[in-house]
DNA sequence: AAACAATGTAAACACTGTTAAGATAGTAAT
DNA sequence: ATTACTATCTTAACAGTGTTTACATTGTTT
């Protein structure tokens, strides 16, 4: 779906004074530029030149540079949410398989879009001003994990004594940690990743079958 | 140990041409400034003004702005390592209690120094140029977790069939995820954190007692 | 005392985000 | 269709940034 080498073509021959679709173009160029050169390398001016437009025109579509970054991050969460929903809505898949697919899908996104993933969890977007729209989309993607564990419980696979929310929080923390550390190559070598995931899933399976206190 | 409101005093009356301890002063001021205003707010000029020195003097102690940030991050890992070592070296503490203390200590650091923690795991420092010294200190702090689980195994508490490295990687991922999400208030409310940690530790305890395949 | 290296400063460069004022083009109202 | 209006894009300017270059001051070694 994503091109391996996104094409950053320096301006296209748009004879129109009004670009017509500048907002989307800016977002797309941002994803490309960030993916290739890192978050730091993204400047409004470079971006505008890439799209073939004056750099101040950005301010008609985004309040801030921060707002643009928030939109890029939001798009990332949207992508994850979409993928999760497709997995969840497949009636032919067993619950445990859904979990496995959800996990590997999440980690895949992080490792394939490491800089965007970094942006999505940057402290600025969560702590600073209220990028409320962005945060809403992000939290929606999380609720699907809670929903998954609730289904586990409804089908009696997971003991009623367990707390689905806590379980989802714990599992998602692990997932985020794995994704982050793997995508940045911090500790686990890229190859070890699958091993660790398998290792983690075994634990969850044990938890589900044994269902301890 | 850390002051709640670090004092950012704008320049001290240093009549000396040579500051004498500029490197340390810059690091300390960086930690303060970052902690109060965020990473983005740190500029070499602001920093220099805070210490009462010309902004170009930084380049005699750090190659880059990035190098300075790496030093700040390195100091953070050093702090964590030191705390872990104190826990590990206490002969009067049981292994399981050491684990608990290590976990809560780690999370405490992250929640009390959220911006520095963010910096420590920023992609730039891990991906970009080779801040080798920084990475060495960081990885040292991780090895202590591996060492802990190895001890578990030596004392027969953890089944020999388990892989201490994998276990440490998994646990540390979880820990990092929890710390990050909690310190930025992303999903878990700050109050829920203790619950989740307790929940997580129970899982590890179960793993250790039952010692499954 | 002279030579040297370490550590400080000042000036200049290219680049950044942001604002303000004006140009252009589509759209709705008369 | 002409007018008014709004959305969109441009140019010009501003303050602030990291970094380099050349120079000043100090501490140390010969």
Tab-separated table of C-alpha atoms (C1' of nucleotides) in Angstrom:
chain	number	residue	atom	x	y	z
A	1	UNK	CA	0.000	0.000	0.000
A	2	UNK	CA	2.757	2.382	0.911
A	3	UNK	CA	5.433	2.872	-1.654
A	4	UNK	CA	8.826	1.885	-0.399
A	5	UNK	CA	10.376	5.033	-1.751
A	6	UNK	CA	7.717	7.714	-1.705
A	7	UNK	CA	8.193	10.149	-4.496
A	8	UNK	CA	8.914	13.633	-3.357
A	9	UNK	CA	8.495	15.447	-6.607
A	10	UNK	CA	9.467	19.080	-6.279
A	11	UNK	CA	6.297	20.844	-7.306
A	12	UNK	CA	3.900	19.776	-9.989
A	13	UNK	CA	2.814	21.959	-12.848
A	14	UNK	CA	-0.352	23.351	-11.322
A	15	UNK	CA	-1.369	26.357	-13.342
A	16	UNK	CA	-4.187	27.089	-10.939
A	17	UNK	CA	-3.951	29.901	-8.474
A	18	UNK	CA	-6.109	27.871	-6.164
A	19	UNK	CA	-4.617	24.480	-5.608
A	20	UNK	CA	-7.977	22.906	-5.042
A	21	UNK	CA	-6.869	20.172	-2.698
A	22	UNK	CA	-4.062	21.736	-0.764
A	23	UNK	CA	-4.920	20.370	2.646
A	24	UNK	CA	-4.683	16.772	1.538
A	25	UNK	CA	-1.618	17.477	-0.550
A	26	UNK	CA	0.135	18.992	2.438
A	27	UNK	CA	-0.761	16.028	4.594
A	28	UNK	CA	0.494	13.537	2.029
A	29	UNK	CA	3.721	15.437	1.500
A	30	UNK	CA	4.192	15.632	5.262
A	31	UNK	CA	3.891	11.885	5.645
A	32	UNK	CA	6.418	11.359	2.876
A	33	UNK	CA	8.873	13.939	4.118
A	34	UNK	CA	8.658	12.791	7.722
A	35	UNK	CA	9.054	9.199	6.679
A	36	UNK	CA	12.168	9.914	4.685
A	37	UNK	CA	13.932	12.601	6.679
A	38	UNK	CA	12.431	12.525	10.165
A	39	UNK	CA	10.140	14.820	12.071
A	40	UNK	CA	12.789	17.441	12.684
A	41	UNK	CA	13.353	17.814	8.958
A	42	UNK	CA	9.788	18.927	8.321
A	43	UNK	CA	9.531	22.653	7.796
A	44	UNK	CA	6.560	24.502	6.434
A	45	UNK	CA	8.700	26.127	3.796
A	46	UNK	CA	10.221	22.890	2.537
A	47	UNK	CA	6.773	21.386	2.573
A	48	UNK	CA	5.249	24.225	0.608
A	49	UNK	CA	8.009	24.096	-1.965
A	50	UNK	CA	7.389	20.392	-2.342
A	51	UNK	CA	3.736	20.947	-3.072
A	52	UNK	CA	4.515	23.961	-5.195
A	53	UNK	CA	2.888	26.638	-3.135
A	54	UNK	CA	3.761	29.560	-0.921
A	55	UNK	CA	4.601	28.540	2.608
A	56	UNK	CA	2.161	30.884	4.233
A	57	UNK	CA	-0.736	29.216	2.500
A	58	UNK	CA	-0.495	26.447	5.063
A	59	UNK	CA	-2.049	28.748	7.606
A	60	UNK	CA	-5.329	28.722	5.730
A	61	UNK	CA	-5.641	25.002	6.384
A	62	UNK	CA	-3.879	24.560	9.700
A	63	UNK	CA	-3.769	26.943	12.608
A	64	UNK	CA	-0.220	25.991	13.441
A	65	UNK	CA	2.659	23.805	12.481
A	66	UNK	CA	1.599	21.818	15.523
A	67	UNK	CA	-1.907	21.516	14.147
A	68	UNK	CA	-0.544	20.100	10.932
A	69	UNK	CA	1.534	17.568	12.816
A	70	UNK	CA	-1.523	16.659	14.850
A	71	UNK	CA	-3.407	16.032	11.621
A	72	UNK	CA	-0.635	13.769	10.374
A	73	UNK	CA	-0.692	11.837	13.627
A	74	UNK	CA	-4.463	11.682	13.541
A	75	UNK	CA	-4.314	10.128	10.114
A	76	UNK	CA	-1.987	7.488	11.492
A	77	UNK	CA	-4.417	6.546	14.219
A	78	UNK	CA	-7.170	6.471	11.652
A	79	UNK	CA	-5.175	3.984	9.635
A	80	UNK	CA	-4.682	1.760	12.672
A	81	UNK	CA	-8.350	1.997	13.593
A	82	UNK	CA	-9.392	1.046	10.108
A	83	UNK	CA	-7.156	-1.988	10.129
A	84	UNK	CA	-8.434	-3.081	13.514
A	85	UNK	CA	-12.034	-2.691	12.462
A	86	UNK	CA	-11.506	-4.892	9.427
A	87	UNK	CA	-10.083	-7.595	11.652
A	88	UNK	CA	-12.834	-7.308	14.232
A	89	UNK	CA	-15.672	-7.316	11.729
A	90	UNK	CA	-14.584	-10.541	10.095
A	91	UNK	CA	-17.132	-13.075	11.340
A	92	UNK	CA	-15.074	-16.015	10.084
A	93	UNK	CA	-12.174	-15.327	12.428
A	94	UNK	CA	-11.890	-16.845	15.870
A	95	UNK	CA	-11.406	-14.471	18.751
A	96	UNK	CA	-7.900	-15.590	19.591
A	97	UNK	CA	-6.904	-15.198	15.968
A	98	UNK	CA	-8.373	-11.729	15.957
A	99	UNK	CA	-6.133	-10.904	18.873
A	100	UNK	CA	-3.092	-12.221	17.058
A	101	UNK	CA	-3.930	-10.307	13.916
A	102	UNK	CA	-4.544	-7.143	15.883
A	103	UNK	CA	-1.179	-7.446	17.566
A	104	UNK	CA	0.822	-8.127	14.449
A	105	UNK	CA	-1.061	-5.460	12.523
A	106	UNK	CA	-0.293	-2.871	15.142
A	107	UNK	CA	3.377	-3.711	15.315
A	108	UNK	CA	3.604	-3.792	11.548
A	109	UNK	CA	2.334	-0.265	11.286
A	110	UNK	CA	4.830	0.934	13.868
A	111	UNK	CA	7.807	-0.733	12.234
A	112	UNK	CA	6.839	0.339	8.750
A	113	UNK	CA	6.089	3.941	9.702
A	114	UNK	CA	8.465	4.529	12.587
A	115	UNK	CA	8.665	8.299	12.411
A	116	UNK	CA	4.946	8.762	12.060
A	117	UNK	CA	4.499	6.419	14.990
A	118	UNK	CA	6.904	8.529	17.006
A	119	UNK	CA	4.897	11.594	16.109
A	120	UNK	CA	1.646	9.940	17.155
A	121	UNK	CA	2.909	9.498	20.674
A	122	UNK	CA	4.889	12.675	20.951
A	123	UNK	CA	4.323	14.412	24.223
A	124	UNK	CA	3.562	17.736	22.550
A	125	UNK	CA	0.377	16.485	20.976
A	126	UNK	CA	-0.899	14.916	24.180
A	127	UNK	CA	0.203	17.396	26.749
A	128	UNK	CA	0.245	20.790	25.089
A	129	UNK	CA	-2.800	22.444	23.665
A	130	UNK	CA	-6.025	20.562	23.264
A	131	UNK	CA	-5.830	18.856	19.913
A	132	UNK	CA	-9.169	17.365	20.854
A	133	UNK	CA	-10.057	15.953	17.457
A	134	UNK	CA	-6.739	14.144	17.262
A	135	UNK	CA	-7.073	12.696	20.741
A	136	UNK	CA	-10.582	11.487	20.052
A	137	UNK	CA	-9.501	9.503	17.009
A	138	UNK	CA	-6.571	8.077	18.945
A	139	UNK	CA	-8.690	6.919	21.841
A	140	UNK	CA	-11.195	5.348	19.491
A	141	UNK	CA	-8.489	3.047	18.230
A	142	UNK	CA	-7.765	1.946	21.768
A	143	UNK	CA	-11.366	1.152	22.649
A	144	UNK	CA	-11.346	-1.648	20.127
A	145	UNK	CA	-8.903	-3.536	22.302
A	146	UNK	CA	-11.184	-3.166	25.281
A	147	UNK	CA	-14.050	-4.343	23.124
A	148	UNK	CA	-12.068	-7.397	22.071
A	149	UNK	CA	-11.471	-8.493	25.645
A	150	UNK	CA	-15.095	-7.849	26.480
A	151	UNK	CA	-15.979	-10.294	23.741
A	152	UNK	CA	-13.567	-12.784	25.246
A	153	UNK	CA	-15.505	-12.485	28.432
A	154	UNK	CA	-18.921	-12.726	26.826
A	155	UNK	CA	-17.957	-15.962	25.165
A	156	UNK	CA	-16.748	-17.321	28.476
A	157	UNK	CA	-13.163	-17.737	27.343
A	158	UNK	CA	-11.996	-15.152	29.832
A	159	UNK	CA	-12.997	-15.489	33.485
A	160	UNK	CA	-15.669	-13.066	34.621
A	161	UNK	CA	-13.409	-12.080	37.494
A	162	UNK	CA	-10.976	-10.423	35.105
A	163	UNK	CA	-11.234	-6.747	34.295
A	164	UNK	CA	-11.317	-6.253	30.509
A	165	UNK	CA	-10.290	-2.624	30.774
A	166	UNK	CA	-7.261	-3.408	32.913
A	167	UNK	CA	-6.333	-6.251	30.641
A	168	UNK	CA	-6.601	-4.045	27.578
A	169	UNK	CA	-4.548	-1.317	29.204
A	170	UNK	CA	-1.859	-3.783	30.188
A	171	UNK	CA	-1.766	-5.471	26.837
A	172	UNK	CA	-1.756	-2.205	24.970
A	173	UNK	CA	1.102	-0.906	27.084
A	174	UNK	CA	3.089	-3.995	26.212
A	175	UNK	CA	2.184	-3.582	22.602
A	176	UNK	CA	3.207	0.032	22.554
A	177	UNK	CA	6.463	-0.746	24.309
A	178	UNK	CA	7.275	-3.492	21.868
A	179	UNK	CA	6.357	-1.392	18.873
A	180	UNK	CA	8.365	1.578	20.016
A	181	UNK	CA	11.457	-0.296	21.076
A	182	UNK	CA	11.393	-2.453	17.988
A	183	UNK	CA	10.749	0.313	15.476
A	184	UNK	CA	13.613	2.365	16.842
A	185	UNK	CA	15.832	-0.683	17.205
A	186	UNK	CA	16.521	0.282	20.786
A	187	UNK	CA	16.943	-3.054	22.459
A	188	UNK	CA	15.395	-5.928	20.635
A	189	UNK	CA	17.045	-6.680	17.350
A	190	UNK	CA	14.546	-6.478	14.564
A	191	UNK	CA	14.695	-10.236	14.117
A	192	UNK	CA	13.937	-11.004	17.745
A	193	UNK	CA	10.653	-9.155	17.518
A	194	UNK	CA	8.565	-12.068	16.273
A	195	UNK	CA	9.962	-14.252	19.016
A	196	UNK	CA	9.009	-11.774	21.709
A	197	UNK	CA	5.518	-11.352	20.313
A	198	UNK	CA	5.010	-15.092	20.236
A	199	UNK	CA	6.323	-15.242	23.763
A	200	UNK	CA	3.875	-12.540	24.853
A	201	UNK	CA	0.902	-14.157	23.163
A	202	UNK	CA	1.599	-17.441	24.928
A	203	UNK	CA	1.276	-15.605	28.200
A	204	UNK	CA	-2.104	-14.220	27.214
A	205	UNK	CA	-3.247	-17.625	26.069
A	206	UNK	CA	-2.192	-19.056	29.395
A	207	UNK	CA	-4.088	-16.321	31.140
A	208	UNK	CA	-7.178	-17.063	29.144
A	209	UNK	CA	-7.197	-20.812	29.556
A	210	UNK	CA	-6.137	-20.921	33.183
A	211	UNK	CA	-7.978	-17.719	34.113
A	212	UNK	CA	-6.353	-17.165	37.490
A	213	UNK	CA	-7.545	-14.835	40.197
B	1	UNK	CA	15.993	14.861	45.486
B	2	UNK	CA	14.539	16.901	42.666
B	3	UNK	CA	13.089	20.211	43.604
B	4	UNK	CA	9.437	20.499	42.758
B	5	UNK	CA	9.929	23.894	41.190
B	6	UNK	CA	13.434	24.028	39.828
B	7	UNK	CA	14.823	27.506	40.019
B	8	UNK	CA	15.676	29.004	36.694
B	9	UNK	CA	17.618	31.993	37.888
B	10	UNK	CA	18.530	34.260	34.988
B	11	UNK	CA	22.299	34.403	35.207
B	12	UNK	CA	24.393	34.510	38.313
B	13	UNK	CA	26.980	37.160	39.055
B	14	UNK	CA	29.989	35.319	37.747
B	15	UNK	CA	32.795	37.811	37.399
B	16	UNK	CA	35.013	35.150	35.877
B	17	UNK	CA	35.742	35.088	32.224
B	18	UNK	CA	36.032	31.331	32.447
B	19	UNK	CA	32.973	29.848	34.019
B	20	UNK	CA	34.915	26.943	35.420
B	21	UNK	CA	32.128	24.397	35.358
B	22	UNK	CA	30.141	25.320	32.310
B	23	UNK	CA	29.428	21.842	31.037
B	24	UNK	CA	27.712	20.757	34.208
B	25	UNK	CA	25.925	24.075	34.515
B	26	UNK	CA	24.556	23.743	31.000
B	27	UNK	CA	23.369	20.219	31.692
B	28	UNK	CA	21.641	21.229	34.909
B	29	UNK	CA	19.978	24.212	33.284
B	30	UNK	CA	18.870	21.998	30.411
B	31	UNK	CA	17.176	19.551	32.739
B	32	UNK	CA	15.390	22.403	34.493
B	33	UNK	CA	14.347	24.166	31.322
B	34	UNK	CA	13.174	20.999	29.623
B	35	UNK	CA	11.280	19.953	32.701
B	36	UNK	CA	9.432	23.240	32.941
B	37	UNK	CA	8.863	24.210	29.329
B	38	UNK	CA	9.317	21.069	27.273
B	39	UNK	CA	11.973	19.884	24.886
B	40	UNK	CA	10.932	22.196	22.090
B	41	UNK	CA	11.446	25.216	24.324
B	42	UNK	CA	15.134	24.485	24.800
B	43	UNK	CA	17.318	26.721	22.682
B	44	UNK	CA	21.029	27.177	23.052
B	45	UNK	CA	20.612	30.928	23.297
B	46	UNK	CA	17.991	30.765	26.030
B	47	UNK	CA	20.122	28.240	27.820
B	48	UNK	CA	23.244	30.361	27.597
B	49	UNK	CA	21.395	33.406	28.854
B	50	UNK	CA	20.169	31.360	31.815
B	51	UNK	CA	23.685	30.344	32.729
B	52	UNK	CA	24.961	33.819	31.992
B	53	UNK	CA	27.225	33.056	29.100
B	54	UNK	CA	27.477	33.563	25.370
B	55	UNK	CA	25.481	31.051	23.392
B	56	UNK	CA	28.373	30.018	21.197
B	57	UNK	CA	30.356	28.847	24.183
B	58	UNK	CA	28.220	25.703	24.240
B	59	UNK	CA	30.133	24.466	21.241
B	60	UNK	CA	33.276	24.084	23.301
B	61	UNK	CA	31.559	21.472	25.435
B	62	UNK	CA	29.142	19.846	23.013
B	63	UNK	CA	29.588	19.217	19.354
B	64	UNK	CA	25.951	19.883	18.613
B	65	UNK	CA	22.656	20.776	20.126
B	66	UNK	CA	21.897	17.108	19.599
B	67	UNK	CA	25.008	16.142	21.527
B	68	UNK	CA	23.841	18.231	24.449
B	69	UNK	CA	20.426	16.606	24.385
B	70	UNK	CA	22.095	13.217	24.249
B	71	UNK	CA	24.076	14.138	27.346
B	72	UNK	CA	20.887	15.126	29.151
B	73	UNK	CA	19.278	11.845	28.186
B	74	UNK	CA	22.381	9.942	29.178
B	75	UNK	CA	22.235	11.505	32.601
B	76	UNK	CA	18.656	10.281	32.919
B	77	UNK	CA	19.641	6.714	32.162
B	78	UNK	CA	22.475	7.054	34.620
B	79	UNK	CA	20.004	8.058	37.301
B	80	UNK	CA	17.839	5.041	36.565
B	81	UNK	CA	20.822	2.733	36.543
B	82	UNK	CA	22.004	4.049	39.864
B	83	UNK	CA	18.594	3.509	41.422
B	84	UNK	CA	18.406	-0.016	40.073
B	85	UNK	CA	21.850	-0.873	41.326
B	86	UNK	CA	20.978	0.242	44.826
B	87	UNK	CA	17.959	-2.041	44.771
B	88	UNK	CA	19.841	-4.989	43.361
B	89	UNK	CA	22.774	-4.696	45.739
B	90	UNK	CA	20.621	-4.819	48.844
B	91	UNK	CA	21.237	-8.301	50.228
B	92	UNK	CA	18.320	-8.044	52.637
B	93	UNK	CA	15.711	-7.808	49.896
B	94	UNK	CA	13.975	-10.832	48.448
B	95	UNK	CA	14.128	-11.245	44.691
B	96	UNK	CA	10.442	-10.699	44.119
B	97	UNK	CA	10.569	-7.536	46.183
B	98	UNK	CA	13.517	-6.359	44.152
B	99	UNK	CA	11.426	-6.777	41.073
B	100	UNK	CA	8.598	-4.767	42.580
B	101	UNK	CA	10.925	-2.011	43.684
B	102	UNK	CA	12.595	-1.918	40.288
B	103	UNK	CA	9.237	-1.559	38.582
B	104	UNK	CA	7.897	1.176	40.811
B	105	UNK	CA	11.218	2.998	40.755
B	106	UNK	CA	11.297	3.019	36.995
B	107	UNK	CA	7.759	4.265	36.653
B	108	UNK	CA	8.344	6.885	39.306
B	109	UNK	CA	11.225	8.355	37.373
B	110	UNK	CA	9.157	8.494	34.213
B	111	UNK	CA	6.180	10.179	35.830
B	112	UNK	CA	8.294	12.637	37.758
B	113	UNK	CA	10.516	13.575	34.808
B	114	UNK	CA	8.171	13.096	31.857
B	115	UNK	CA	9.908	15.383	29.390
B	116	UNK	CA	13.340	14.027	30.134
B	117	UNK	CA	11.916	10.548	29.757
B	118	UNK	CA	10.520	11.525	26.390
B	119	UNK	CA	13.912	12.797	25.369
B	120	UNK	CA	15.591	9.581	26.488
B	121	UNK	CA	13.524	7.578	24.043
B	122	UNK	CA	13.388	10.116	21.269
B	123	UNK	CA	14.011	8.539	17.920
B	124	UNK	CA	16.654	11.102	16.998
B	125	UNK	CA	19.070	9.915	19.641
B	126	UNK	CA	18.666	6.257	18.738
B	127	UNK	CA	18.395	6.419	15.000
B	128	UNK	CA	20.416	9.385	13.843
B	129	UNK	CA	24.136	9.752	14.383
B	130	UNK	CA	25.995	7.409	16.656
B	131	UNK	CA	25.705	8.841	20.114
B	132	UNK	CA	27.565	5.745	21.200
B	133	UNK	CA	28.353	6.832	24.736
B	134	UNK	CA	24.707	7.637	25.380
B	135	UNK	CA	23.530	4.320	23.983
B	136	UNK	CA	26.029	2.388	26.065
B	137	UNK	CA	24.790	3.919	29.304
B	138	UNK	CA	21.205	3.281	28.268
B	139	UNK	CA	21.771	-0.357	27.489
B	140	UNK	CA	23.612	-0.865	30.747
B	141	UNK	CA	20.464	0.097	32.604
B	142	UNK	CA	18.550	-2.547	30.700
B	143	UNK	CA	20.981	-5.357	31.394
B	144	UNK	CA	20.121	-5.174	35.061
B	145	UNK	CA	16.662	-6.458	34.281
B	146	UNK	CA	18.117	-9.387	32.421
B	147	UNK	CA	20.419	-9.993	35.359
B	148	UNK	CA	17.460	-9.977	37.733
B	149	UNK	CA	15.631	-12.681	35.816
B	150	UNK	CA	18.815	-14.700	35.582
B	151	UNK	CA	18.952	-14.627	39.344
B	152	UNK	CA	15.361	-15.808	39.455
B	153	UNK	CA	16.437	-18.755	37.418
B	154	UNK	CA	19.547	-19.496	39.449
B	155	UNK	CA	17.493	-19.665	42.603
B	156	UNK	CA	15.104	-22.050	40.914
B	157	UNK	CA	12.127	-19.725	41.223
B	158	UNK	CA	11.880	-19.427	37.486
B	159	UNK	CA	11.749	-22.564	35.367
B	160	UNK	CA	14.944	-23.320	33.500
B	161	UNK	CA	12.917	-23.636	30.322
B	162	UNK	CA	12.194	-19.893	30.358
B	163	UNK	CA	14.407	-17.468	28.491
B	164	UNK	CA	15.550	-14.691	30.841
B	165	UNK	CA	16.430	-12.368	27.977
B	166	UNK	CA	13.037	-12.763	26.368
B	167	UNK	CA	11.337	-12.307	29.679
B	168	UNK	CA	13.324	-9.169	30.404
B	169	UNK	CA	12.586	-7.779	26.963
B	170	UNK	CA	8.910	-8.445	27.367
B	171	UNK	CA	8.730	-7.040	30.836
B	172	UNK	CA	10.753	-4.011	29.950
B	173	UNK	CA	8.524	-3.315	26.971
B	174	UNK	CA	5.511	-3.424	29.236
B	175	UNK	CA	7.247	-1.195	31.698
B	176	UNK	CA	8.185	1.314	29.055
B	177	UNK	CA	4.672	1.316	27.657
B	178	UNK	CA	3.158	1.859	31.062
B	179	UNK	CA	5.624	4.575	31.957
B	180	UNK	CA	5.131	6.415	28.703
B	181	UNK	CA	1.380	6.206	28.611
B	182	UNK	CA	1.066	7.111	32.255
B	183	UNK	CA	3.511	10.014	32.240
B	184	UNK	CA	1.821	11.577	29.260
B	185	UNK	CA	-1.652	10.757	30.529
B	186	UNK	CA	-2.469	9.225	27.197
B	187	UNK	CA	-4.880	6.500	28.101
B	188	UNK	CA	-4.670	5.370	31.669
B	189	UNK	CA	-5.716	8.004	34.167
B	190	UNK	CA	-2.903	8.800	36.496
B	191	UNK	CA	-4.787	7.112	39.346
B	192	UNK	CA	-5.287	3.851	37.501
B	193	UNK	CA	-1.556	3.353	37.152
B	194	UNK	CA	-0.980	1.594	40.462
B	195	UNK	CA	-3.836	-0.765	39.707
B	196	UNK	CA	-2.375	-1.713	36.359
B	197	UNK	CA	1.072	-2.245	37.814
B	198	UNK	CA	-0.336	-4.493	40.506
B	199	UNK	CA	-2.268	-6.320	37.842
B	200	UNK	CA	0.893	-6.774	35.800
B	201	UNK	CA	2.963	-7.981	38.721
B	202	UNK	CA	0.377	-10.617	39.546
B	203	UNK	CA	0.850	-11.991	36.053
B	204	UNK	CA	4.582	-12.240	36.555
B	205	UNK	CA	4.109	-13.883	39.912
B	206	UNK	CA	1.784	-16.396	38.349
B	207	UNK	CA	4.344	-17.031	35.660
B	208	UNK	CA	7.033	-17.621	38.229
B	209	UNK	CA	5.058	-19.942	40.477
B	210	UNK	CA	3.365	-21.933	37.774
B	211	UNK	CA	6.298	-21.743	35.405
B	212	UNK	CA	4.478	-22.877	32.231
B	213	UNK	CA	6.098	-24.056	29.031
C	1	DA	C1'	58.782	34.703	29.994
C	2	DA	C1'	57.086	32.465	25.918
C	3	DA	C1'	54.283	29.187	23.633
C	4	DC	C1'	50.244	26.668	23.727
C	5	DA	C1'	45.784	24.813	24.432
C	6	DA	C1'	41.421	25.473	26.538
C	7	DT	C1'	37.685	28.289	27.013
C	8	DG	C1'	35.227	32.416	26.395
C	9	DT	C1'	33.014	36.349	22.965
C	10	DA	C1'	31.096	38.896	18.753
C	11	DA	C1'	29.561	39.008	14.091
C	12	DA	C1'	27.499	36.942	10.387
C	13	DC	C1'	24.922	33.240	7.772
C	14	DA	C1'	21.066	30.614	6.293
C	15	DC	C1'	16.970	28.872	7.952
C	16	DT	C1'	12.798	28.648	10.807
C	17	DG	C1'	7.526	29.772	12.338
C	18	DT	C1'	4.362	33.410	12.374
C	19	DT	C1'	1.865	37.724	11.306
C	20	DA	C1'	0.026	41.453	8.407
C	21	DA	C1'	-1.535	43.394	4.184
C	22	DG	C1'	-2.755	42.738	-0.425
C	23	DA	C1'	-3.952	39.759	-4.804
C	24	DT	C1'	-6.911	36.269	-7.027
C	25	DA	C1'	-10.701	33.394	-7.704
C	26	DG	C1'	-14.818	30.998	-6.880
C	27	DT	C1'	-19.831	31.762	-4.867
C	28	DA	C1'	-24.061	33.821	-3.382
C	29	DA	C1'	-27.278	37.810	-3.643
C	30	DT	C1'	-29.254	41.446	-5.813
D	1	DA	C1'	-24.582	40.069	-14.936
D	2	DT	C1'	-22.820	42.949	-11.702
D	3	DT	C1'	-22.090	43.244	-6.951
D	4	DA	C1'	-20.577	41.801	-2.505
D	5	DC	C1'	-18.501	38.248	0.017
D	6	DT	C1'	-15.662	34.645	1.459
D	7	DA	C1'	-12.094	31.349	0.824
D	8	DT	C1'	-7.691	30.811	-0.751
D	9	DC	C1'	-3.002	32.068	-2.158
D	10	DT	C1'	1.112	35.520	-2.367
D	11	DT	C1'	4.640	38.831	-0.985
D	12	DA	C1'	7.078	41.254	2.622
D	13	DA	C1'	8.664	41.542	7.039
D	14	DC	C1'	9.809	40.084	11.918
D	15	DA	C1'	11.914	37.804	15.694
D	16	DG	C1'	14.148	33.677	16.874
D	17	DT	C1'	16.959	29.521	15.758
D	18	DG	C1'	21.596	26.452	15.083
D	19	DT	C1'	26.047	26.859	13.305
D	20	DT	C1'	30.522	28.694	11.531
D	21	DT	C1'	34.303	31.929	11.496
D	22	DA	C1'	37.497	34.908	13.452
D	23	DC	C1'	39.094	36.934	17.571
D	24	DA	C1'	39.818	37.688	22.974
D	25	DT	C1'	40.970	35.964	27.384
D	26	DT	C1'	42.704	32.837	30.632
D	27	DG	C1'	45.218	28.760	32.651
D	28	DT	C1'	49.027	25.551	31.836
D	29	DT	C1'	53.372	23.844	30.128
D	30	DT	C1'	57.778	24.474	28.558
